[in-house]
Amino acid sequence: MLIDKELANDMAKTEERLEALSKKTREAIIDIAATETGCHIGGSLSVTDLLIALFEKYMDNSRNQVVLSKGHAAAALYSVLYVSGILEKNPAESYGRSDSLLTGHPNHKIQGIPYSTGSLGHGIPYAAGWALSQKLKGSAGIGVAVCGDGELQEGLCWETFQVVQAKQINNFLCVVDCNGGQNDGFVHQISPLEDVRERFESFGFQTVEINGHDFREINEALLAFEAASKPFAIIANTVKGKGVPDIEGNPKAHYAKIPNRLKNKWKRSMV
């Protein structure tokens, strides 16, 4: 029982630390949204907690690769790299400038970013290919693809999942940021994806569905992936614009350029 209590305390401390990193990341994303270029703020805020947890768990090993396939959420990726100490300066200082590596979609020239992504669906086969290469080498490395539910409308995603199942690439993890929105509105109004979990399972994936803003659920899902013998998918239910009450759940917050007066207001209102 004492060991159980110690483990529970360790988990609680880890979750508390990740929550603090998450808050700092969201503040950095808001800073980027207040620049001359603005950013894809809604999807960046929804994927923040997932990226924080994935970087915490997998980015200390060069054999692992975490690929942000929903590349329009680059502001979140740069902000995670910043709070993790990989980027030295606040990304808002140079994001989107013509002389900056911090482009509007992930840039592979930046440490911690294995592939440039942005054409939706393409990051998934990158991660799956990496996982397959590690498996063929007899390495313990894994490939993680972080995608969006709107992105799953791309046929390339499902072509890749079919290959993953056929080759039994069980060191591949697909994490779906299900925030319910895409560029032009709600997913369910544009091209509905019914029973996403069932779809993955029909492709031979072991699948779990979680709250994508609960670090305990995220970490439990990652442990389940590590214990699995099949390709694995995490369906993470999230909120577009998470943490900023003014824009939570609003598909119009897909891309925003905000005035400085909102920057501090939104940071103070974060929940």
mmCIF file of C-alpha atoms in Angstrom:
data_model
loop_
_atom_site.group_PDB
_atom_site.id
_atom_site.type_symbol
_atom_site.label_atom_id
_atom_site.label_comp_id
_atom_site.label_asym_id
_atom_site.label_seq_id
_atom_site.Cartn_x
_atom_site.Cartn_y
_atom_site.Cartn_z
ATOM 1 C CA MET A 1 0.000 0.000 0.000
ATOM 2 C CA LEU A 2 2.887 2.366 0.787
ATOM 3 C CA ILE A 3 4.282 1.848 -2.714
ATOM 4 C CA ASP A 4 0.856 2.607 -4.174
ATOM 5 C CA LYS A 5 0.710 5.841 -2.199
ATOM 6 C CA GLU A 6 4.192 6.808 -3.345
ATOM 7 C CA LEU A 7 3.275 6.113 -6.957
ATOM 8 C CA ALA A 8 0.084 8.126 -6.582
ATOM 9 C CA ASN A 9 2.054 11.023 -5.108
ATOM 10 C CA ASP A 10 4.582 10.865 -7.950
ATOM 11 C CA MET A 11 1.777 10.878 -10.509
ATOM 12 C CA ALA A 12 0.123 13.845 -8.825
ATOM 13 C CA LYS A 13 3.398 15.796 -8.821
ATOM 14 C CA THR A 14 3.952 14.989 -12.506
ATOM 15 C CA GLU A 15 0.448 16.115 -13.401
ATOM 16 C CA GLU A 16 0.901 19.339 -11.453
ATOM 17 C CA ARG A 17 4.158 20.063 -13.291
ATOM 18 C CA LEU A 18 2.594 19.321 -16.667
ATOM 19 C CA GLU A 19 -0.326 21.608 -15.839
ATOM 20 C CA ALA A 20 2.144 24.413 -15.115
ATOM 21 C CA LEU A 21 3.938 23.794 -18.429
ATOM 22 C CA SER A 22 0.589 23.744 -20.192
ATOM 23 C CA LYS A 23 -0.342 27.154 -18.787
ATOM 24 C CA LYS A 24 2.984 28.626 -19.895
ATOM 25 C CA THR A 25 2.514 27.102 -23.338
ATOM 26 C CA ARG A 26 -0.942 28.635 -23.726
ATOM 27 C CA GLU A 27 0.424 32.014 -22.668
ATOM 28 C CA ALA A 28 3.090 31.742 -25.380
ATOM 29 C CA ILE A 29 0.425 30.831 -27.962
ATOM 30 C CA ILE A 30 -1.578 33.906 -26.985
ATOM 31 C CA ASP A 31 1.594 35.993 -27.408
ATOM 32 C CA ILE A 32 1.931 34.640 -30.959
ATOM 33 C CA ALA A 33 -1.719 35.414 -31.715
ATOM 34 C CA ALA A 34 -1.039 39.028 -30.723
ATOM 35 C CA THR A 35 1.737 39.453 -33.325
ATOM 36 C CA GLU A 36 1.351 41.013 -36.784
ATOM 37 C CA THR A 37 0.694 37.614 -38.351
ATOM 38 C CA GLY A 38 -1.567 36.029 -35.742
ATOM 39 C CA CYS A 39 -1.821 32.239 -35.720
ATOM 40 C CA HIS A 40 -4.117 29.209 -35.786
ATOM 41 C CA ILE A 41 -4.997 29.754 -32.161
ATOM 42 C CA GLY A 42 -8.041 27.499 -31.727
ATOM 43 C CA GLY A 43 -6.390 24.245 -32.752
ATOM 44 C CA SER A 44 -3.130 25.221 -31.073
ATOM 45 C CA LEU A 45 -4.863 25.611 -27.718
ATOM 46 C CA SER A 46 -6.765 22.338 -28.142
ATOM 47 C CA VAL A 47 -3.638 20.266 -28.836
ATOM 48 C CA THR A 48 -1.441 21.856 -26.164
ATOM 49 C CA ASP A 49 -1.919 19.282 -23.393
ATOM 50 C CA LEU A 50 -1.380 16.372 -25.777
ATOM 51 C CA LEU A 51 1.902 17.808 -27.071
ATOM 52 C CA ILE A 52 3.122 18.590 -23.543
ATOM 53 C CA ALA A 53 2.521 14.993 -22.428
ATOM 54 C CA LEU A 54 4.043 13.463 -25.570
ATOM 55 C CA PHE A 55 7.194 15.585 -25.400
ATOM 56 C CA GLU A 56 7.563 14.806 -21.707
ATOM 57 C CA LYS A 57 7.404 11.080 -22.339
ATOM 58 C CA TYR A 58 9.144 10.549 -25.660
ATOM 59 C CA MET A 59 11.399 13.407 -26.681
ATOM 60 C CA ASP A 60 14.387 12.494 -24.533
ATOM 61 C CA ASN A 61 15.220 9.599 -26.874
ATOM 62 C CA SER A 62 16.503 10.214 -30.410
ATOM 63 C CA ARG A 63 14.962 6.919 -31.556
ATOM 64 C CA ASN A 64 11.490 8.399 -31.012
ATOM 65 C CA GLN A 65 9.791 10.948 -33.223
ATOM 66 C CA VAL A 66 6.691 12.990 -32.470
ATOM 67 C CA VAL A 67 5.232 14.461 -35.664
ATOM 68 C CA LEU A 68 2.620 17.220 -35.600
ATOM 69 C CA SER A 69 0.625 16.271 -38.677
ATOM 70 C CA LYS A 70 -1.931 19.064 -38.122
ATOM 71 C CA GLY A 71 0.828 21.482 -39.005
ATOM 72 C CA HIS A 72 -1.319 24.606 -38.859
ATOM 73 C CA ALA A 73 -0.990 24.274 -35.060
ATOM 74 C CA ALA A 74 2.706 25.157 -35.325
ATOM 75 C CA ALA A 75 2.229 27.897 -32.719
ATOM 76 C CA ALA A 76 1.539 25.177 -30.163
ATOM 77 C CA LEU A 77 4.570 23.153 -31.235
ATOM 78 C CA TYR A 78 6.932 26.137 -31.076
ATOM 79 C CA SER A 79 5.496 27.121 -27.702
ATOM 80 C CA VAL A 80 6.004 23.612 -26.311
ATOM 81 C CA LEU A 81 9.594 23.654 -27.571
ATOM 82 C CA TYR A 82 10.015 27.014 -25.846
ATOM 83 C CA VAL A 83 8.664 25.999 -22.428
ATOM 84 C CA SER A 84 10.644 22.745 -22.691
ATOM 85 C CA GLY A 85 13.860 24.746 -23.112
ATOM 86 C CA ILE A 86 14.598 23.607 -26.666
ATOM 87 C CA LEU A 87 13.861 27.060 -28.102
ATOM 88 C CA GLU A 88 15.667 29.777 -26.189
ATOM 89 C CA LYS A 89 13.448 32.746 -27.093
ATOM 90 C CA ASN A 90 9.718 33.301 -26.921
ATOM 91 C CA PRO A 91 8.508 32.295 -30.411
ATOM 92 C CA ALA A 92 6.319 35.415 -30.552
ATOM 93 C CA GLU A 93 9.484 37.467 -31.050
ATOM 94 C CA SER A 94 10.004 36.149 -34.589
ATOM 95 C CA TYR A 95 7.024 33.958 -35.563
ATOM 96 C CA GLY A 96 5.943 34.424 -39.160
ATOM 97 C CA ARG A 97 8.654 36.931 -40.073
ATOM 98 C CA SER A 98 10.363 36.527 -43.444
ATOM 99 C CA ASP A 99 13.789 36.170 -41.803
ATOM 100 C CA SER A 100 12.638 33.600 -39.218
ATOM 101 C CA LEU A 101 12.720 29.804 -39.131
ATOM 102 C CA LEU A 102 9.468 29.925 -37.148
ATOM 103 C CA THR A 103 7.205 29.569 -40.138
ATOM 104 C CA GLY A 104 3.421 29.206 -40.051
ATOM 105 C CA HIS A 105 3.786 25.429 -40.344
ATOM 106 C CA PRO A 106 6.447 23.304 -38.586
ATOM 107 C CA ASN A 107 9.955 23.751 -39.957
ATOM 108 C CA HIS A 108 12.284 20.729 -39.841
ATOM 109 C CA LYS A 109 15.289 23.057 -39.566
ATOM 110 C CA ILE A 110 14.315 23.660 -35.942
ATOM 111 C CA GLN A 111 15.582 21.278 -33.282
ATOM 112 C CA GLY A 112 12.868 18.929 -32.084
ATOM 113 C CA ILE A 113 10.920 18.974 -35.361
ATOM 114 C CA PRO A 114 11.697 15.908 -37.504
ATOM 115 C CA TYR A 115 9.575 16.827 -40.537
ATOM 116 C CA SER A 116 8.053 19.943 -42.047
ATOM 117 C CA THR A 117 4.294 19.402 -42.153
ATOM 118 C CA GLY A 118 1.264 21.353 -43.232
ATOM 119 C CA SER A 119 -0.332 19.474 -46.105
ATOM 120 C CA LEU A 120 -2.907 17.668 -44.022
ATOM 121 C CA GLY A 121 -2.530 13.916 -43.738
ATOM 122 C CA HIS A 122 1.158 13.871 -44.628
ATOM 123 C CA GLY A 123 2.578 13.764 -41.106
ATOM 124 C CA ILE A 124 0.829 10.461 -40.406
ATOM 125 C CA PRO A 125 2.810 8.442 -42.992
ATOM 126 C CA TYR A 126 5.998 10.228 -41.904
ATOM 127 C CA ALA A 127 5.525 8.936 -38.350
ATOM 128 C CA ALA A 128 4.392 5.498 -39.528
ATOM 129 C CA GLY A 129 7.391 5.219 -41.856
ATOM 130 C CA TRP A 130 9.729 6.151 -39.033
ATOM 131 C CA ALA A 131 8.141 3.529 -36.804
ATOM 132 C CA LEU A 132 8.494 0.885 -39.522
ATOM 133 C CA SER A 133 12.151 1.790 -40.067
ATOM 134 C CA GLN A 134 12.830 1.380 -36.353
ATOM 135 C CA LYS A 135 11.066 -1.969 -36.319
ATOM 136 C CA LEU A 136 13.077 -3.229 -39.306
ATOM 137 C CA LYS A 137 16.291 -2.165 -37.570
ATOM 138 C CA GLY A 138 15.315 -4.003 -34.401
ATOM 139 C CA SER A 139 15.245 -0.694 -32.525
ATOM 140 C CA ALA A 140 12.864 0.179 -29.707
ATOM 141 C CA GLY A 141 12.068 3.562 -31.275
ATOM 142 C CA ILE A 142 8.499 4.683 -31.861
ATOM 143 C CA GLY A 143 6.696 7.054 -34.219
ATOM 144 C CA VAL A 144 3.874 9.267 -32.974
ATOM 145 C CA ALA A 145 1.539 11.194 -35.273
ATOM 146 C CA VAL A 146 -0.625 13.961 -33.811
ATOM 147 C CA CYS A 147 -3.493 14.763 -36.146
ATOM 148 C CA GLY A 148 -6.883 16.473 -36.064
ATOM 149 C CA ASP A 149 -10.357 15.059 -36.572
ATOM 150 C CA GLY A 150 -10.892 17.351 -39.557
ATOM 151 C CA GLU A 151 -7.623 16.070 -40.973
ATOM 152 C CA LEU A 152 -9.016 12.536 -41.013
ATOM 153 C CA GLN A 153 -11.095 13.568 -44.036
ATOM 154 C CA GLU A 154 -7.888 13.128 -46.048
ATOM 155 C CA GLY A 155 -7.711 9.763 -47.797
ATOM 156 C CA LEU A 156 -3.965 9.470 -47.215
ATOM 157 C CA CYS A 157 -4.624 8.986 -43.496
ATOM 158 C CA TRP A 158 -6.638 5.827 -44.082
ATOM 159 C CA GLU A 159 -4.265 4.510 -46.742
ATOM 160 C CA THR A 160 -1.517 4.780 -44.138
ATOM 161 C CA PHE A 161 -3.584 3.103 -41.428
ATOM 162 C CA GLN A 162 -4.218 0.212 -43.811
ATOM 163 C CA VAL A 163 -0.470 -0.234 -44.348
ATOM 164 C CA VAL A 164 0.170 0.103 -40.600
ATOM 165 C CA GLN A 165 -2.268 -2.736 -39.977
ATOM 166 C CA ALA A 166 -0.900 -4.871 -42.809
ATOM 167 C CA LYS A 167 2.685 -4.514 -41.561
ATOM 168 C CA GLN A 168 1.608 -4.664 -37.904
ATOM 169 C CA ILE A 169 3.571 -1.548 -37.036
ATOM 170 C CA ASN A 170 2.873 -1.795 -33.331
ATOM 171 C CA ASN A 171 5.405 0.893 -32.429
ATOM 172 C CA PHE A 172 3.213 3.481 -34.173
ATOM 173 C CA LEU A 173 0.836 5.706 -32.214
ATOM 174 C CA CYS A 174 -1.812 7.978 -33.724
ATOM 175 C CA VAL A 175 -3.175 10.678 -31.414
ATOM 176 C CA VAL A 176 -6.295 12.414 -32.719
ATOM 177 C CA ASP A 177 -7.023 15.917 -31.428
ATOM 178 C CA CYS A 178 -10.830 15.747 -31.700
ATOM 179 C CA ASN A 179 -11.818 19.378 -31.164
ATOM 180 C CA GLY A 180 -14.804 19.147 -33.501
ATOM 181 C CA GLY A 181 -13.734 22.049 -35.693
ATOM 182 C CA GLN A 182 -11.940 22.721 -38.933
ATOM 183 C CA ASN A 183 -11.126 25.693 -41.151
ATOM 184 C CA ASP A 184 -14.678 26.407 -42.316
ATOM 185 C CA GLY A 185 -16.749 25.391 -39.302
ATOM 186 C CA PHE A 186 -17.755 22.295 -37.379
ATOM 187 C CA VAL A 187 -16.649 18.872 -38.633
ATOM 188 C CA HIS A 188 -20.140 17.453 -38.126
ATOM 189 C CA GLN A 189 -21.581 20.112 -40.446
ATOM 190 C CA ILE A 190 -18.993 19.754 -43.204
ATOM 191 C CA SER A 191 -17.939 16.126 -43.519
ATOM 192 C CA PRO A 192 -19.083 14.175 -40.449
ATOM 193 C CA LEU A 193 -16.794 11.507 -39.025
ATOM 194 C CA GLU A 194 -19.117 9.180 -37.184
ATOM 195 C CA ASP A 195 -17.679 6.627 -34.775
ATOM 196 C CA VAL A 196 -14.010 7.567 -35.158
ATOM 197 C CA ARG A 197 -13.028 4.945 -32.592
ATOM 198 C CA GLU A 198 -14.932 2.248 -34.465
ATOM 199 C CA ARG A 199 -13.232 3.273 -37.714
ATOM 200 C CA PHE A 200 -9.776 2.839 -36.207
ATOM 201 C CA GLU A 201 -10.738 -0.503 -34.728
ATOM 202 C CA SER A 202 -11.966 -1.657 -38.150
ATOM 203 C CA PHE A 203 -8.425 -0.959 -39.403
ATOM 204 C CA GLY A 204 -6.992 -3.266 -36.745
ATOM 205 C CA PHE A 205 -6.002 -0.615 -34.189
ATOM 206 C CA GLN A 206 -6.299 -0.936 -30.454
ATOM 207 C CA THR A 207 -8.085 2.262 -29.518
ATOM 208 C CA VAL A 208 -8.886 4.266 -26.393
ATOM 209 C CA GLU A 209 -10.980 7.404 -26.024
ATOM 210 C CA ILE A 210 -10.007 10.017 -23.441
ATOM 211 C CA ASN A 211 -10.363 13.588 -22.250
ATOM 212 C CA GLY A 212 -7.486 15.255 -24.089
ATOM 213 C CA HIS A 213 -7.103 17.885 -21.361
ATOM 214 C CA ASP A 214 -6.717 15.462 -18.448
ATOM 215 C CA PHE A 215 -3.077 14.553 -17.936
ATOM 216 C CA ARG A 216 -3.930 11.482 -15.891
ATOM 217 C CA GLU A 217 -6.064 10.091 -18.720
ATOM 218 C CA ILE A 218 -3.433 11.019 -21.313
ATOM 219 C CA ASN A 219 -0.653 9.278 -19.401
ATOM 220 C CA GLU A 220 -2.778 6.196 -18.742
ATOM 221 C CA ALA A 221 -3.469 5.986 -22.474
ATOM 222 C CA LEU A 222 0.252 6.213 -23.223
ATOM 223 C CA LEU A 223 0.936 3.378 -20.790
ATOM 224 C CA ALA A 224 -1.729 1.317 -22.543
ATOM 225 C CA PHE A 225 0.004 1.995 -25.871
ATOM 226 C CA GLU A 226 3.340 0.815 -24.506
ATOM 227 C CA ALA A 227 1.724 -2.423 -23.309
ATOM 228 C CA ALA A 228 -0.130 -3.059 -26.576
ATOM 229 C CA SER A 229 0.832 -5.552 -29.263
ATOM 230 C CA LYS A 230 -1.117 -3.814 -32.043
ATOM 231 C CA PRO A 231 -1.028 -0.395 -33.735
ATOM 232 C CA PHE A 232 -2.577 2.069 -31.318
ATOM 233 C CA ALA A 233 -4.824 5.132 -31.553
ATOM 234 C CA ILE A 234 -5.812 7.629 -28.879
ATOM 235 C CA ILE A 235 -9.036 9.502 -29.581
ATOM 236 C CA ALA A 236 -8.579 12.640 -27.477
ATOM 237 C CA ASN A 237 -11.734 14.707 -27.035
ATOM 238 C CA THR A 238 -10.639 18.328 -26.770
ATOM 239 C CA VAL A 239 -12.048 21.866 -26.903
ATOM 240 C CA LYS A 240 -11.047 24.283 -29.619
ATOM 241 C CA GLY A 241 -9.584 27.365 -27.948
ATOM 242 C CA LYS A 242 -9.183 25.484 -24.642
ATOM 243 C CA GLY A 243 -8.261 27.726 -21.722
ATOM 244 C CA VAL A 244 -9.597 31.001 -23.140
ATOM 245 C CA PRO A 245 -13.306 31.349 -22.261
ATOM 246 C CA ASP A 246 -13.902 33.997 -24.958
ATOM 247 C CA ILE A 247 -13.161 31.535 -27.761
ATOM 248 C CA GLU A 248 -13.655 28.044 -26.337
ATOM 249 C CA GLY A 249 -15.625 25.828 -28.699
ATOM 250 C CA ASN A 250 -15.919 28.531 -31.359
ATOM 251 C CA PRO A 251 -14.863 27.369 -34.851
ATOM 252 C CA LYS A 252 -14.358 31.026 -35.834
ATOM 253 C CA ALA A 253 -11.292 30.955 -33.573
ATOM 254 C CA HIS A 254 -9.537 28.691 -36.081
ATOM 255 C CA TYR A 255 -7.188 31.577 -36.985
ATOM 256 C CA ALA A 256 -6.906 34.855 -35.138
ATOM 257 C CA LYS A 257 -4.838 37.998 -34.934
ATOM 258 C CA ILE A 258 -5.672 39.647 -31.645
ATOM 259 C CA PRO A 259 -4.972 43.181 -30.339
ATOM 260 C CA ASN A 260 -2.544 43.565 -27.448
ATOM 261 C CA ARG A 261 -5.368 44.619 -25.119
ATOM 262 C CA LEU A 262 -6.832 41.131 -25.465
ATOM 263 C CA LYS A 263 -3.533 39.401 -24.842
ATOM 264 C CA ASN A 264 -3.347 40.216 -21.139
ATOM 265 C CA LYS A 265 -7.092 39.814 -20.679
ATOM 266 C CA TRP A 266 -7.018 36.318 -22.133
ATOM 267 C CA LYS A 267 -4.013 35.321 -20.034
ATOM 268 C CA ARG A 268 -5.794 36.486 -16.877
ATOM 269 C CA SER A 269 -8.952 34.606 -17.841
ATOM 270 C CA MET A 270 -7.238 31.281 -18.559
ATOM 271 C CA VAL A 271 -8.801 28.314 -16.814
#
